[in-house]
Amino acid sequence: MKLFNLSQQHIIPAEEADPVSLAELKEHPEAYAVALEPDESVEALRPFLAQITLVVLHFPIFRDGRAFTQARSLREYEDYKEEIRVTGHVLPDQAAFLRRCGVDTVVLSDDDDQTEWEAQLKRFTITYQQSIAS
Amino acid sequence: MKQPVGHYAYESRDREFLQERIAEFEDQVKRRLSGALSEEEFKPLRLMNGIYLQVHAYMLRVAIPYGILDSRQLRKLAHVAQRYDRGYGHFTTRQNIQFNWIALEDAPAILRDLAEADMHAIQTSGNCIRNITSDEYAGAARDELMDPRVHAEILRQWSTLHPEFTFLPRKFKIAISGSPEDRVAARFHDIGLLARPSENGPLFRVFVGGGLGRTPVVGQELFDSVPEAELLATLEATLRVYNAYGRRDNLYRARIKILVQTIGIEPFREAVKAELAKMDLSHYRLTPERVAAIRARFAAPELHAVDDADAVLAQHQKEDPDFARWVQSNTHPHFDEGYSIATVSLKTPGDIPGDVTAEQMDGLADIAERFAFSELRVTHLQNIVLGHVRKDQLYALWQGLKELNLAAPNIGLAGDIVSCPGLDYCTLANARSLPLARKLGARFGDARLQEEIGALSINISGCINACGHHHAGHIGILGVDKRGSEFYQILLGGQAGDHASIGAILGPALSEDDAVAAIARIIDHYLAHRNEQESFLEMVTRLGKAPFKEVAYETV
């Protein structure tokens, strides 16, 4: 497992993060990393966000775009400034969309090609709408 | 280059963007061939570039934003038809054009050729916001309240590669009209917008959750009067709710109409309002400056009517009854008394509805250049509209159309049949729709008979996905599979527009020839028993389907 850094922000190393689920979060006030499922609302994180420095969002399959809305909501509605990471089935073709919705890092498997991600991230110099990050 | 009439003139950034998009697609094809992308991963990526795999070959669906083409673009489409396809193209009910016989390896070259004329195939398929459709009489009709195309262009740009809404639960179709007549079937779209002017700028009535397909639903009003400044915020909020809560477990339950039906329009509206309440609206404001900047890239036609246009037209009509009949059915009132809106029927009796050869495309491009400011509009009924034609030049226009075999006088009449491509091309279809369309077209081909029958829409779909909008036809036909044979269900009484309703199934499905005969008997019954001035639809509404059912099945 390795991380691809989309935003060039400071990130938490892959081996250090041990996210808890939303349900577990209530029992673990010391937790700083949480993993949200696609059907869980980011609003539920609100009471804990002061302590959270990593939110991990999940793509069950690359076509399931709910994490885009979750990430953007975290940034826009919850004013969350720390790291957002995505895991699961994502394509390098989605790199710029992820970045523009506020995602910082992507979990890749060890044999995934990072150069493909770098190329896709830089592909479009022109966008047609504002976004929460660029 | 002069700015085009009726659509947005590209600037260099728009052209750069198309080149970036083509390079991306070329790379995706390479990665598919190398195995870096699986077929499952590649499929949605190619679909978002308009490329489908059909029964016999790949199909490319080219976007025609809000249905507007200029002559230069139509000539480019003719070139694509000639060079990469079998010499023709098919205009669709979503104002796009499809090429049915392309090779996948040619796709990047085709996209490059199209880009030379500022065209593309972006988001003509896939689970994203599709091409924005609009009113075919926009900017020309006498009854129009405002030209919706500037806002259609703003929505086109806003929806292009939207970072949050490119992997939605299902496809998402938006239509916009500025006419009180709702010529875009706003209530049969995921979002339908009806624009109108007010003292404080444009207002938008927003409908949500309409659609045909397996579960036909008439859309409901979400908001009555959204101000221009909040148009994009409102669409963002609506799509956010859909992306978060639309179903993803069942392909057939994933459209926004199912979400709206399941939770109800009130709770849906509350959810959209809750999003809006969380948004900083100043951040999403569509400013008058932005609208003006887009508007400045649209050229308006310079109209110079001659004083005796009406007299000249009347004289031509008197001299040539065939021309008079065409004027009667194929023209529509223009806001300028000296001009007319002319519809070119792509429903020549016995031909495939919406099909146009490369020669006809080139010929139409010439005609548009000569008579209509080089502007053409593709309609959701699969015809072509020329928006601004001088009345005294209609006769010369019509003669040019006759030479192209495109002068059928049947707009809004029985021969103006809407049909999907059906099983001849489409992998989803249960039955062929084109042979039936051709037989019906030939059966009612006689111009005098059509004139006598009057207003009538016939819509044919080859399966329940309803691309031929069979639920919205006065007479709808649905192809079904009955133990391996093609059969056809008949529906009566559907309509789009302000009084949108869904047709009712008449009875058991019939074979192709029996269906044609049954429809002929339905029409005969109408002609024999109608009240004075009563249209077919009015008679169906008055009497219900029972008497028509009786005659339809009398010999079966």
JSON list of C-alpha atoms in Angstrom, two decimals, chain B residues 100-245:
[
{"chain": "B", "resi": 100, "resn": "ASN", "atom": "CA", "xyz": [-23.80, 4.09, -36.49]},
{"chain": "B", "resi": 101, "resn": "TRP", "atom": "CA", "xyz": [-20.92, 2.41, -38.29]},
{"chain": "B", "resi": 102, "resn": "ILE", "atom": "CA", "xyz": [-17.64, 3.81, -37.03]},
{"chain": "B", "resi": 103, "resn": "ALA", "atom": "CA", "xyz": [-14.45, 1.92, -36.11]},
{"chain": "B", "resi": 104, "resn": "LEU", "atom": "CA", "xyz": [-13.15, 2.42, -32.56]},
{"chain": "B", "resi": 105, "resn": "GLU", "atom": "CA", "xyz": [-9.63, 3.06, -33.83]},
{"chain": "B", "resi": 106, "resn": "ASP", "atom": "CA", "xyz": [-10.96, 5.98, -35.93]},
{"chain": "B", "resi": 107, "resn": "ALA", "atom": "CA", "xyz": [-12.62, 7.63, -32.93]},
{"chain": "B", "resi": 108, "resn": "PRO", "atom": "CA", "xyz": [-9.74, 9.94, -31.91]},
{"chain": "B", "resi": 109, "resn": "ALA", "atom": "CA", "xyz": [-9.33, 11.09, -35.54]},
{"chain": "B", "resi": 110, "resn": "ILE", "atom": "CA", "xyz": [-13.07, 11.78, -35.80]},
{"chain": "B", "resi": 111, "resn": "LEU", "atom": "CA", "xyz": [-12.96, 13.77, -32.57]},
{"chain": "B", "resi": 112, "resn": "ARG", "atom": "CA", "xyz": [-10.05, 15.81, -33.95]},
{"chain": "B", "resi": 113, "resn": "ASP", "atom": "CA", "xyz": [-11.95, 16.50, -37.18]},
{"chain": "B", "resi": 114, "resn": "LEU", "atom": "CA", "xyz": [-15.02, 17.56, -35.18]},
{"chain": "B", "resi": 115, "resn": "ALA", "atom": "CA", "xyz": [-12.91, 19.84, -32.97]},
{"chain": "B", "resi": 116, "resn": "GLU", "atom": "CA", "xyz": [-11.85, 21.75, -36.09]},
{"chain": "B", "resi": 117, "resn": "ALA", "atom": "CA", "xyz": [-15.47, 22.92, -36.24]},
{"chain": "B", "resi": 118, "resn": "ASP", "atom": "CA", "xyz": [-15.74, 23.42, -32.44]},
{"chain": "B", "resi": 119, "resn": "MET", "atom": "CA", "xyz": [-17.69, 20.21, -31.97]},
{"chain": "B", "resi": 120, "resn": "HIS", "atom": "CA", "xyz": [-17.28, 17.27, -29.61]},
{"chain": "B", "resi": 121, "resn": "ALA", "atom": "CA", "xyz": [-19.01, 14.21, -28.20]},
{"chain": "B", "resi": 122, "resn": "ILE", "atom": "CA", "xyz": [-18.49, 15.01, -24.53]},
{"chain": "B", "resi": 123, "resn": "GLN", "atom": "CA", "xyz": [-21.17, 13.73, -22.13]},
{"chain": "B", "resi": 124, "resn": "THR", "atom": "CA", "xyz": [-23.51, 12.50, -24.84]},
{"chain": "B", "resi": 125, "resn": "SER", "atom": "CA", "xyz": [-23.65, 9.29, -22.81]},
{"chain": "B", "resi": 126, "resn": "GLY", "atom": "CA", "xyz": [-22.66, 8.04, -19.38]},
{"chain": "B", "resi": 127, "resn": "ASN", "atom": "CA", "xyz": [-24.00, 8.70, -15.89]},
{"chain": "B", "resi": 128, "resn": "CYS", "atom": "CA", "xyz": [-23.35, 12.41, -16.02]},
{"chain": "B", "resi": 129, "resn": "ILE", "atom": "CA", "xyz": [-25.14, 15.60, -17.03]},
{"chain": "B", "resi": 130, "resn": "ARG", "atom": "CA", "xyz": [-25.96, 15.11, -20.69]},
{"chain": "B", "resi": 131, "resn": "ASN", "atom": "CA", "xyz": [-26.19, 17.60, -23.53]},
{"chain": "B", "resi": 132, "resn": "ILE", "atom": "CA", "xyz": [-28.53, 20.47, -22.59]},
{"chain": "B", "resi": 133, "resn": "THR", "atom": "CA", "xyz": [-31.53, 20.58, -24.92]},
{"chain": "B", "resi": 134, "resn": "SER", "atom": "CA", "xyz": [-33.55, 23.64, -25.82]},
{"chain": "B", "resi": 135, "resn": "ASP", "atom": "CA", "xyz": [-36.43, 25.06, -27.82]},
{"chain": "B", "resi": 136, "resn": "GLU", "atom": "CA", "xyz": [-36.08, 24.66, -31.58]},
{"chain": "B", "resi": 137, "resn": "TYR", "atom": "CA", "xyz": [-37.80, 28.01, -32.17]},
{"chain": "B", "resi": 138, "resn": "ALA", "atom": "CA", "xyz": [-35.56, 29.85, -29.67]},
{"chain": "B", "resi": 139, "resn": "GLY", "atom": "CA", "xyz": [-34.86, 33.46, -30.52]},
{"chain": "B", "resi": 140, "resn": "ALA", "atom": "CA", "xyz": [-37.34, 33.39, -33.38]},
{"chain": "B", "resi": 141, "resn": "ALA", "atom": "CA", "xyz": [-40.84, 32.44, -32.24]},
{"chain": "B", "resi": 142, "resn": "ARG", "atom": "CA", "xyz": [-43.48, 35.12, -31.84]},
{"chain": "B", "resi": 143, "resn": "ASP", "atom": "CA", "xyz": [-44.75, 33.61, -28.59]},
{"chain": "B", "resi": 144, "resn": "GLU", "atom": "CA", "xyz": [-41.33, 33.43, -26.92]},
{"chain": "B", "resi": 145, "resn": "LEU", "atom": "CA", "xyz": [-40.77, 35.20, -23.60]},
{"chain": "B", "resi": 146, "resn": "MET", "atom": "CA", "xyz": [-36.98, 35.01, -23.71]},
{"chain": "B", "resi": 147, "resn": "ASP", "atom": "CA", "xyz": [-34.28, 33.26, -25.74]},
{"chain": "B", "resi": 148, "resn": "PRO", "atom": "CA", "xyz": [-33.08, 30.41, -23.50]},
{"chain": "B", "resi": 149, "resn": "ARG", "atom": "CA", "xyz": [-29.87, 29.66, -25.40]},
{"chain": "B", "resi": 150, "resn": "VAL", "atom": "CA", "xyz": [-27.52, 31.95, -23.50]},
{"chain": "B", "resi": 151, "resn": "HIS", "atom": "CA", "xyz": [-28.48, 30.17, -20.29]},
{"chain": "B", "resi": 152, "resn": "ALA", "atom": "CA", "xyz": [-28.29, 26.81, -22.07]},
{"chain": "B", "resi": 153, "resn": "GLU", "atom": "CA", "xyz": [-24.68, 27.64, -22.93]},
{"chain": "B", "resi": 154, "resn": "ILE", "atom": "CA", "xyz": [-23.97, 28.66, -19.33]},
{"chain": "B", "resi": 155, "resn": "LEU", "atom": "CA", "xyz": [-25.37, 25.29, -18.22]},
{"chain": "B", "resi": 156, "resn": "ARG", "atom": "CA", "xyz": [-23.33, 23.50, -20.88]},
{"chain": "B", "resi": 157, "resn": "GLN", "atom": "CA", "xyz": [-20.14, 25.03, -19.54]},
{"chain": "B", "resi": 158, "resn": "TRP", "atom": "CA", "xyz": [-21.11, 24.51, -15.90]},
{"chain": "B", "resi": 159, "resn": "SER", "atom": "CA", "xyz": [-21.87, 20.82, -16.50]},
{"chain": "B", "resi": 160, "resn": "THR", "atom": "CA", "xyz": [-18.78, 20.07, -18.62]},
{"chain": "B", "resi": 161, "resn": "LEU", "atom": "CA", "xyz": [-16.51, 17.75, -16.62]},
{"chain": "B", "resi": 162, "resn": "HIS", "atom": "CA", "xyz": [-18.10, 18.89, -13.38]},
{"chain": "B", "resi": 163, "resn": "PRO", "atom": "CA", "xyz": [-15.81, 17.47, -10.69]},
{"chain": "B", "resi": 164, "resn": "GLU", "atom": "CA", "xyz": [-18.62, 16.36, -8.37]},
{"chain": "B", "resi": 165, "resn": "PHE", "atom": "CA", "xyz": [-21.26, 15.21, -10.88]},
{"chain": "B", "resi": 166, "resn": "THR", "atom": "CA", "xyz": [-19.43, 13.05, -13.40]},
{"chain": "B", "resi": 167, "resn": "PHE", "atom": "CA", "xyz": [-20.16, 9.76, -11.62]},
{"chain": "B", "resi": 168, "resn": "LEU", "atom": "CA", "xyz": [-23.84, 10.15, -10.79]},
{"chain": "B", "resi": 169, "resn": "PRO", "atom": "CA", "xyz": [-26.18, 7.22, -10.02]},
{"chain": "B", "resi": 170, "resn": "ARG", "atom": "CA", "xyz": [-27.52, 7.48, -13.58]},
{"chain": "B", "resi": 171, "resn": "LYS", "atom": "CA", "xyz": [-27.74, 9.80, -16.59]},
{"chain": "B", "resi": 172, "resn": "PHE", "atom": "CA", "xyz": [-29.11, 13.30, -16.04]},
{"chain": "B", "resi": 173, "resn": "LYS", "atom": "CA", "xyz": [-30.99, 15.27, -18.68]},
{"chain": "B", "resi": 174, "resn": "ILE", "atom": "CA", "xyz": [-31.73, 18.98, -18.54]},
{"chain": "B", "resi": 175, "resn": "ALA", "atom": "CA", "xyz": [-33.93, 20.94, -20.96]},
{"chain": "B", "resi": 176, "resn": "ILE", "atom": "CA", "xyz": [-34.62, 24.66, -21.06]},
{"chain": "B", "resi": 177, "resn": "SER", "atom": "CA", "xyz": [-37.30, 26.67, -22.87]},
{"chain": "B", "resi": 178, "resn": "GLY", "atom": "CA", "xyz": [-38.29, 30.33, -22.90]},
{"chain": "B", "resi": 179, "resn": "SER", "atom": "CA", "xyz": [-41.71, 29.80, -24.42]},
{"chain": "B", "resi": 180, "resn": "PRO", "atom": "CA", "xyz": [-45.04, 29.56, -22.55]},
{"chain": "B", "resi": 181, "resn": "GLU", "atom": "CA", "xyz": [-45.75, 26.59, -24.84]},
{"chain": "B", "resi": 182, "resn": "ASP", "atom": "CA", "xyz": [-43.00, 24.40, -23.31]},
{"chain": "B", "resi": 183, "resn": "ARG", "atom": "CA", "xyz": [-41.63, 23.08, -26.59]},
{"chain": "B", "resi": 184, "resn": "VAL", "atom": "CA", "xyz": [-38.88, 21.06, -24.85]},
{"chain": "B", "resi": 185, "resn": "ALA", "atom": "CA", "xyz": [-41.05, 18.63, -22.85]},
{"chain": "B", "resi": 186, "resn": "ALA", "atom": "CA", "xyz": [-39.68, 20.17, -19.63]},
{"chain": "B", "resi": 187, "resn": "ARG", "atom": "CA", "xyz": [-41.83, 17.88, -17.51]},
{"chain": "B", "resi": 188, "resn": "PHE", "atom": "CA", "xyz": [-40.25, 14.78, -19.06]},
{"chain": "B", "resi": 189, "resn": "HIS", "atom": "CA", "xyz": [-36.69, 15.66, -17.99]},
{"chain": "B", "resi": 190, "resn": "ASP", "atom": "CA", "xyz": [-34.64, 15.06, -14.86]},
{"chain": "B", "resi": 191, "resn": "ILE", "atom": "CA", "xyz": [-34.66, 18.84, -14.62]},
{"chain": "B", "resi": 192, "resn": "GLY", "atom": "CA", "xyz": [-36.82, 21.01, -16.87]},
{"chain": "B", "resi": 193, "resn": "LEU", "atom": "CA", "xyz": [-36.41, 24.79, -16.84]},
{"chain": "B", "resi": 194, "resn": "LEU", "atom": "CA", "xyz": [-38.94, 27.31, -18.13]},
{"chain": "B", "resi": 195, "resn": "ALA", "atom": "CA", "xyz": [-37.38, 30.76, -18.34]},
{"chain": "B", "resi": 196, "resn": "ARG", "atom": "CA", "xyz": [-39.26, 34.04, -18.34]},
{"chain": "B", "resi": 197, "resn": "PRO", "atom": "CA", "xyz": [-38.21, 37.67, -18.01]},
{"chain": "B", "resi": 198, "resn": "SER", "atom": "CA", "xyz": [-39.18, 39.89, -15.09]},
{"chain": "B", "resi": 199, "resn": "GLU", "atom": "CA", "xyz": [-38.47, 43.44, -13.95]},
{"chain": "B", "resi": 200, "resn": "ASN", "atom": "CA", "xyz": [-35.55, 42.12, -11.92]},
{"chain": "B", "resi": 201, "resn": "GLY", "atom": "CA", "xyz": [-34.05, 39.86, -14.56]},
{"chain": "B", "resi": 202, "resn": "PRO", "atom": "CA", "xyz": [-34.85, 36.34, -15.74]},
{"chain": "B", "resi": 203, "resn": "LEU", "atom": "CA", "xyz": [-36.76, 33.89, -13.56]},
{"chain": "B", "resi": 204, "resn": "PHE", "atom": "CA", "xyz": [-36.73, 30.12, -13.89]},
{"chain": "B", "resi": 205, "resn": "ARG", "atom": "CA", "xyz": [-39.52, 27.70, -13.14]},
{"chain": "B", "resi": 206, "resn": "VAL", "atom": "CA", "xyz": [-37.85, 24.41, -12.22]},
{"chain": "B", "resi": 207, "resn": "PHE", "atom": "CA", "xyz": [-39.39, 20.97, -12.69]},
{"chain": "B", "resi": 208, "resn": "VAL", "atom": "CA", "xyz": [-37.71, 17.88, -11.31]},
{"chain": "B", "resi": 209, "resn": "GLY", "atom": "CA", "xyz": [-38.04, 14.12, -11.60]},
{"chain": "B", "resi": 210, "resn": "GLY", "atom": "CA", "xyz": [-39.76, 13.77, -14.95]},
{"chain": "B", "resi": 211, "resn": "GLY", "atom": "CA", "xyz": [-38.78, 11.19, -17.52]},
{"chain": "B", "resi": 212, "resn": "LEU", "atom": "CA", "xyz": [-39.94, 8.43, -19.79]},
{"chain": "B", "resi": 213, "resn": "GLY", "atom": "CA", "xyz": [-38.11, 5.11, -19.85]},
{"chain": "B", "resi": 214, "resn": "ARG", "atom": "CA", "xyz": [-39.37, 2.10, -17.88]},
{"chain": "B", "resi": 215, "resn": "THR", "atom": "CA", "xyz": [-41.12, 4.23, -15.33]},
{"chain": "B", "resi": 216, "resn": "PRO", "atom": "CA", "xyz": [-42.70, 7.20, -17.11]},
{"chain": "B", "resi": 217, "resn": "VAL", "atom": "CA", "xyz": [-43.24, 10.09, -14.70]},
{"chain": "B", "resi": 218, "resn": "VAL", "atom": "CA", "xyz": [-44.43, 13.64, -15.26]},
{"chain": "B", "resi": 219, "resn": "GLY", "atom": "CA", "xyz": [-42.00, 16.00, -13.50]},
{"chain": "B", "resi": 220, "resn": "GLN", "atom": "CA", "xyz": [-43.13, 18.09, -10.53]},
{"chain": "B", "resi": 221, "resn": "GLU", "atom": "CA", "xyz": [-42.50, 21.72, -9.83]},
{"chain": "B", "resi": 222, "resn": "LEU", "atom": "CA", "xyz": [-39.53, 22.17, -7.52]},
{"chain": "B", "resi": 223, "resn": "PHE", "atom": "CA", "xyz": [-39.47, 25.97, -7.52]},
{"chain": "B", "resi": 224, "resn": "ASP", "atom": "CA", "xyz": [-41.69, 28.47, -9.26]},
{"chain": "B", "resi": 225, "resn": "SER", "atom": "CA", "xyz": [-39.35, 31.46, -9.61]},
{"chain": "B", "resi": 226, "resn": "VAL", "atom": "CA", "xyz": [-35.62, 30.96, -9.20]},
{"chain": "B", "resi": 227, "resn": "PRO", "atom": "CA", "xyz": [-33.80, 34.24, -9.92]},
{"chain": "B", "resi": 228, "resn": "GLU", "atom": "CA", "xyz": [-30.99, 34.17, -12.45]},
{"chain": "B", "resi": 229, "resn": "ALA", "atom": "CA", "xyz": [-28.38, 34.85, -9.76]},
{"chain": "B", "resi": 230, "resn": "GLU", "atom": "CA", "xyz": [-29.36, 31.60, -7.99]},
{"chain": "B", "resi": 231, "resn": "LEU", "atom": "CA", "xyz": [-29.78, 29.37, -11.03]},
{"chain": "B", "resi": 232, "resn": "LEU", "atom": "CA", "xyz": [-26.42, 27.59, -10.71]},
{"chain": "B", "resi": 233, "resn": "ALA", "atom": "CA", "xyz": [-26.69, 27.33, -6.91]},
{"chain": "B", "resi": 234, "resn": "THR", "atom": "CA", "xyz": [-30.12, 25.72, -7.27]},
{"chain": "B", "resi": 235, "resn": "LEU", "atom": "CA", "xyz": [-28.89, 23.19, -9.82]},
{"chain": "B", "resi": 236, "resn": "GLU", "atom": "CA", "xyz": [-25.79, 22.43, -7.69]},
{"chain": "B", "resi": 237, "resn": "ALA", "atom": "CA", "xyz": [-28.00, 21.86, -4.65]},
{"chain": "B", "resi": 238, "resn": "THR", "atom": "CA", "xyz": [-30.39, 19.58, -6.55]},
{"chain": "B", "resi": 239, "resn": "LEU", "atom": "CA", "xyz": [-27.57, 17.50, -8.01]},
{"chain": "B", "resi": 240, "resn": "ARG", "atom": "CA", "xyz": [-25.87, 17.26, -4.59]},
{"chain": "B", "resi": 241, "resn": "VAL", "atom": "CA", "xyz": [-29.00, 15.72, -3.10]},
{"chain": "B", "resi": 242, "resn": "TYR", "atom": "CA", "xyz": [-29.30, 13.33, -6.03]},
{"chain": "B", "resi": 243, "resn": "ASN", "atom": "CA", "xyz": [-25.63, 12.30, -5.98]},
{"chain": "B", "resi": 244, "resn": "ALA", "atom": "CA", "xyz": [-25.75, 11.58, -2.24]},
{"chain": "B", "resi": 245, "resn": "TYR", "atom": "CA", "xyz": [-29.13, 9.84, -2.05]}
]
